[in-house]
XYZ file of C-alpha atoms in Angstrom:
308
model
C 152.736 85.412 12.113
C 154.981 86.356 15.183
C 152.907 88.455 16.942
C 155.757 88.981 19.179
C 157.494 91.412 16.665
C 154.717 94.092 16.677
C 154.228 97.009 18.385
C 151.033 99.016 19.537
C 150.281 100.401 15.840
C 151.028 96.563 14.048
C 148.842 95.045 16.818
C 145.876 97.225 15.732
C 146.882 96.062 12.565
C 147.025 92.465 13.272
C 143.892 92.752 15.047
C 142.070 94.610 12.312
C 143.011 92.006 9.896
C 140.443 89.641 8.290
C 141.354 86.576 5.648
C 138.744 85.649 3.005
C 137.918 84.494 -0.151
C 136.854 87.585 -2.174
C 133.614 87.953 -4.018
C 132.100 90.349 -6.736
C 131.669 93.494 -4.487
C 135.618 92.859 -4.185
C 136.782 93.118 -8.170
C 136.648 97.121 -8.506
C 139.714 96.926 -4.973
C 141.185 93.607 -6.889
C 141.808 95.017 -9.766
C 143.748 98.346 -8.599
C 145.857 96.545 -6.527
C 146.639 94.038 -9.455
C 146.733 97.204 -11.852
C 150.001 99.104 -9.364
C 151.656 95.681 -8.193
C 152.261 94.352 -11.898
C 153.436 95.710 -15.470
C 149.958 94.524 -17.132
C 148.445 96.157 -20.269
C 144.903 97.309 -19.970
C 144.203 94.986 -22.339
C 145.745 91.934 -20.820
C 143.907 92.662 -17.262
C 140.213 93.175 -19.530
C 140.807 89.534 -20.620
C 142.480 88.174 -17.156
C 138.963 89.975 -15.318
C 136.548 88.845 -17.614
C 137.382 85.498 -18.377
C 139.724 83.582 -15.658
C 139.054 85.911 -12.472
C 135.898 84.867 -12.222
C 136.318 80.821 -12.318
C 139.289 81.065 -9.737
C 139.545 81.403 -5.762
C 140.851 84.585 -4.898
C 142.000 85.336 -1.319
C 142.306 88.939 0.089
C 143.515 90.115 3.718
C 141.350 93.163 4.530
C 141.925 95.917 7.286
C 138.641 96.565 7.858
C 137.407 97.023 4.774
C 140.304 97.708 2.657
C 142.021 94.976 0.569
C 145.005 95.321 1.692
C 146.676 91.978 -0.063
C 145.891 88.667 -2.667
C 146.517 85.475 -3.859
C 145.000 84.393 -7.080
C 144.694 80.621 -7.018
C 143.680 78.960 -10.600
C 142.454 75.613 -10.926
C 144.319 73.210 -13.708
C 143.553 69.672 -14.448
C 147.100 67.856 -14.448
C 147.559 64.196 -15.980
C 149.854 62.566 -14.234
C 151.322 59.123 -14.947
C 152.935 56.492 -12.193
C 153.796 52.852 -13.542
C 152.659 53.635 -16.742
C 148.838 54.221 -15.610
C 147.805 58.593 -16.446
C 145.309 59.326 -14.169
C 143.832 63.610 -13.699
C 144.747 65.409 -10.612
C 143.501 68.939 -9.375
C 146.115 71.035 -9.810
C 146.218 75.346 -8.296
C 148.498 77.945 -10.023
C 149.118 80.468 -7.545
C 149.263 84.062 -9.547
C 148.543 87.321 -8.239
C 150.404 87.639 -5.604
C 150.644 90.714 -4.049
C 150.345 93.245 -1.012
C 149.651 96.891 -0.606
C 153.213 99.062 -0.336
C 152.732 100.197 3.120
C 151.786 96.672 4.329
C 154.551 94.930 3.229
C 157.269 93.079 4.840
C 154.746 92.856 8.153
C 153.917 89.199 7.334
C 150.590 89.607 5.967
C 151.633 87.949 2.912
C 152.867 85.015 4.438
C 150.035 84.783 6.986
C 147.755 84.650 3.683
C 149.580 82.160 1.835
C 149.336 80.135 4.778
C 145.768 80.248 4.706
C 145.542 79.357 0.937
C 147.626 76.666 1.168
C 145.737 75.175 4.097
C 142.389 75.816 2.071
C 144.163 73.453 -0.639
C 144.741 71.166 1.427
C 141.565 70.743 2.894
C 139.552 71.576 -0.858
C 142.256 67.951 -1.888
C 144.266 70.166 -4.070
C 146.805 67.551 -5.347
C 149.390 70.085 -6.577
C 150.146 73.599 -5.390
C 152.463 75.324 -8.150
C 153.612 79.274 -8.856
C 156.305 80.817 -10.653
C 158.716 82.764 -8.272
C 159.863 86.238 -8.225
C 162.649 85.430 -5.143
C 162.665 81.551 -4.397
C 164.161 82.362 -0.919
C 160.460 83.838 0.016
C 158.580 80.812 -0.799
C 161.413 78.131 0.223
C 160.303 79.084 3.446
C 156.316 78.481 2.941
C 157.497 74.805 2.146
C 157.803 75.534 -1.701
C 160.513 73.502 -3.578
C 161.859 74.244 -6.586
C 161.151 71.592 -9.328
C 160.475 72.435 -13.216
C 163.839 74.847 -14.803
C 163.020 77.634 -17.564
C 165.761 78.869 -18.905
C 166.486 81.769 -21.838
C 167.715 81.287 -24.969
C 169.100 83.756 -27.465
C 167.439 83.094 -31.073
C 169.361 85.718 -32.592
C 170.107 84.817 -36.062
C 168.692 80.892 -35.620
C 166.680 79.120 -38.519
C 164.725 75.424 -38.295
C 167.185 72.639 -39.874
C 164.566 70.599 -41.027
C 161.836 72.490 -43.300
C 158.993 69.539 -43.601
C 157.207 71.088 -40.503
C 153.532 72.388 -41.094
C 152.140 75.563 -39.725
C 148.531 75.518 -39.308
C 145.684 77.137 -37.089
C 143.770 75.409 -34.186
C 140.562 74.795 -36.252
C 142.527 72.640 -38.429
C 143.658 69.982 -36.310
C 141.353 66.888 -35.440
C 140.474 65.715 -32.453
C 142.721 62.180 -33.593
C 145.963 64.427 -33.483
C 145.095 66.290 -30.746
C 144.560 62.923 -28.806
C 148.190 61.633 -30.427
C 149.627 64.411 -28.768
C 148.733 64.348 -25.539
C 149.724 60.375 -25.605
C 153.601 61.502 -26.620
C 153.297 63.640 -23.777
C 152.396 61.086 -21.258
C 155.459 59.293 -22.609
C 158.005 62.568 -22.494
C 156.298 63.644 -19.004
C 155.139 62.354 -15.231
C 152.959 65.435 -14.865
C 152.201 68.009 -17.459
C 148.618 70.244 -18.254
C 147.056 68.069 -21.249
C 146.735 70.213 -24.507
C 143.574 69.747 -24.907
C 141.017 71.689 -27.278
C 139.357 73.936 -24.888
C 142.337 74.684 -23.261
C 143.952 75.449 -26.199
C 141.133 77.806 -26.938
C 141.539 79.516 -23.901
C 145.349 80.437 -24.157
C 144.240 81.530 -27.945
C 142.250 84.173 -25.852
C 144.334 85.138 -23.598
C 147.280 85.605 -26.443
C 144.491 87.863 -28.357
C 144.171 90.049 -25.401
C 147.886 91.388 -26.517
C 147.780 91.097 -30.396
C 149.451 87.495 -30.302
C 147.943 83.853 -31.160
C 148.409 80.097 -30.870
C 150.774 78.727 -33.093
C 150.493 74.609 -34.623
C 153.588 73.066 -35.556
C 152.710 70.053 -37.605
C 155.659 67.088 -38.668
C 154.128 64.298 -40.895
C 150.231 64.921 -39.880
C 151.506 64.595 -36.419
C 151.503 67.522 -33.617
C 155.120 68.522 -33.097
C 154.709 71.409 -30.839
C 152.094 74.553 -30.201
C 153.057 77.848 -28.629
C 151.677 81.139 -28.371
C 152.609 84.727 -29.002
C 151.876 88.249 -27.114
C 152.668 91.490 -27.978
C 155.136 93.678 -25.807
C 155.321 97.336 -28.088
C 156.114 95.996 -31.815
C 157.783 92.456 -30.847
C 156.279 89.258 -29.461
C 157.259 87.280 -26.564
C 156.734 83.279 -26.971
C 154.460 81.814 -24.122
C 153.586 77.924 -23.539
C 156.161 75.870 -25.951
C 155.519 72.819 -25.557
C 156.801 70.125 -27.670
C 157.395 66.460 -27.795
C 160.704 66.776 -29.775
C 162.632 68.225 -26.720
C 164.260 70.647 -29.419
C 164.196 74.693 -30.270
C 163.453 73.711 -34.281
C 159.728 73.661 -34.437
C 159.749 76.414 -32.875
C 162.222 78.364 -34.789
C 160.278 77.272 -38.046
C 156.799 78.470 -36.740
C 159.009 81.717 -35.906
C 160.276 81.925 -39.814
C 156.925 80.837 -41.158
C 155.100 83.269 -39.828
C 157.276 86.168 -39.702
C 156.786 87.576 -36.154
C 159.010 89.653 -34.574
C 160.277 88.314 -31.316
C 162.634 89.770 -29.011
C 165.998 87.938 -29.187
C 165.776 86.337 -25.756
C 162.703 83.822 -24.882
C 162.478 82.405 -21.539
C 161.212 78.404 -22.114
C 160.329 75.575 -20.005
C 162.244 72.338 -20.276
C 165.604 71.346 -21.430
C 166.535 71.923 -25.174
C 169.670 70.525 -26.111
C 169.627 71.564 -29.224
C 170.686 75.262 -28.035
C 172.656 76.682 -25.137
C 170.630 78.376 -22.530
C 172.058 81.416 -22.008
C 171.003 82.283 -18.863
C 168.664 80.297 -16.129
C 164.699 81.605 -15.619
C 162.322 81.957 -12.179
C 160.728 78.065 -13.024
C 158.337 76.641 -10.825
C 157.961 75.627 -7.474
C 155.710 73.271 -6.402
C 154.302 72.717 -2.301
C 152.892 69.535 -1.908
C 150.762 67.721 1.127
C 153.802 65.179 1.572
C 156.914 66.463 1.806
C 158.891 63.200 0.425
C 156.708 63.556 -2.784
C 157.717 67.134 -3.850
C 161.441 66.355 -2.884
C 161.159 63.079 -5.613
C 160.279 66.052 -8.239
C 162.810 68.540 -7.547
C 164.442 69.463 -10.875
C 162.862 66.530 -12.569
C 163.170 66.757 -16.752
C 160.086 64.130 -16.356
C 157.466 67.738 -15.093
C 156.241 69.866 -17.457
C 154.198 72.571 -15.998
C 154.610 76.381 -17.836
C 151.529 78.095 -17.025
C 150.869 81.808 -17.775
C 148.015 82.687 -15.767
């Protein structure tokens, strides 16, 4: 933070201000500012509160006593693989991000990102990752861009092959579920492992707005899971992930099931099978060595699509 750029009022500001990691007595402040920064049903912010505020780090700049920004850090275990060996790293999901109107553009933001990504690096955070609104802002916090989304229009498109499988989470056994995660560590370098609890807690988080998790099966095998939420009477597809690198087992789980979904759905990953129509916000990643989050800019070899 420049102090330089303040007058008398911002330097009683800057002097007022306190960073911290927030705890219970902080939630009721937490969730109002999360409640007029972002476009979240009721319903969505009951689960987010209940179920993955309380397991992550969340960071608050007060004035005094008043909350007057945040940054939501989640904790992900990532499997990464280097000469062929997978080994787990701790990965943080920055979400949450987000500052009081009258505050903003003071650099209160970026003096508490600054903060949180020193805490990472000190807590041996292997992987810092977020999804940006404006990549300019975090470019300059030492972010660099490095997995694509992109949206495709499904308007009108149907599976080619029909010998894909849709069945629920409770039906798959731990065997396929372990099959899958190996074609991953073949497809990917770095990627969130599928596995059953996690699973189990995007199932939640998709109930919170009407929607579900979604099991594309090919020949016994796992082809590709995604989930749904509701937006007013259609469904937006979260988390596709797939070891096909195509659109159709997706598009048959779409047919199968008979959800509405709006005509545009913003994915993760390269599909050749289908023209992107236009590109998404990705992810940026801000790692301890510099050199190591260049070698993954734009890689096809990441695989990281959080949600929260």
């Amino acid at each position: 933070m420049n102090e330089g750029r303040y007058d008398q009022m911002d330097r009683k500001l800057f002097d007022s201000i306190r960073i911290e990691i927030a705890g219970a007595e902080d939630m009721n402040q937490i969730r109002k500012l999360w409640k007029q920064s972002f476009d979240d049903q009721d319903a969505y912010m009951d689960y987010y509160f209940s179920n993955v505020a309380t397991r992550n780090q969340i960071f608050v700049a007060k004035s005094n006593s008043k909350i007057i920004s945040m940054v939501h850090l989640n904790p992900y275990t990532l499997a990464e693989t280097t000469a062929g060996v997978t080994t787990y790293k701790k990965g943080g999901y920055i979400v949450g991000v987000a500052t009081e109107p009258e505050f903003r553009r003071q650099g209160i933001m970026s003096m508490l990102m600054k903060y949180v990504l020193s805490y990472a690096a000190e807590n041996d955070y292997d992987h810092i990752y977020l999804m940006p609104e404006k990549e300019i802002y975090y470019k300059r916090l030492g972010f660099v861009p490095v997995v694509e989304s992109g949206f495709y229009d499904i308007t009108g498109l149907k599976p080619e092959k029909n010998d894909y499988e849709l069945c629920d989470l409770e039906m798959i056994t731990d065997e396929q579920l372990q099959s899958f995660y190996e074609k991953l560590t073949q497809h990917y370098d770095l990627f969130v492992p599928r596995t059953r609890a996690y699973l189990k807690d995007l199932r939640m988080e998709c109930q919170s707005l009407s929607g579900d998790v979604y099991i594309v099966k090919n020949e016994n095998e796992i082809a590709a899971v995604y989930g749904t939420m509701y937006d007013g009477e259609r469904a937006e597809i979260v988390q596709y992930c797939t070891t096909t690198g195509l659109l159709d087992p997706l598009l048959f789980g779409i047919c199968e099931s008979g959800i509405r979904v709006f005509p545009e759905i913003e994915l993760f990953g390269t599909y050749t099978d289908h023209k992107m129509v236009k590109k998404g916000h990705g992810i940026m990643f801000c790692e301890k060595d510099p050199e190591r989050a260049g070698s993954y800019r734009r890689s096809e070899r990441i695989f990281i699509n959080e949600v929260v």
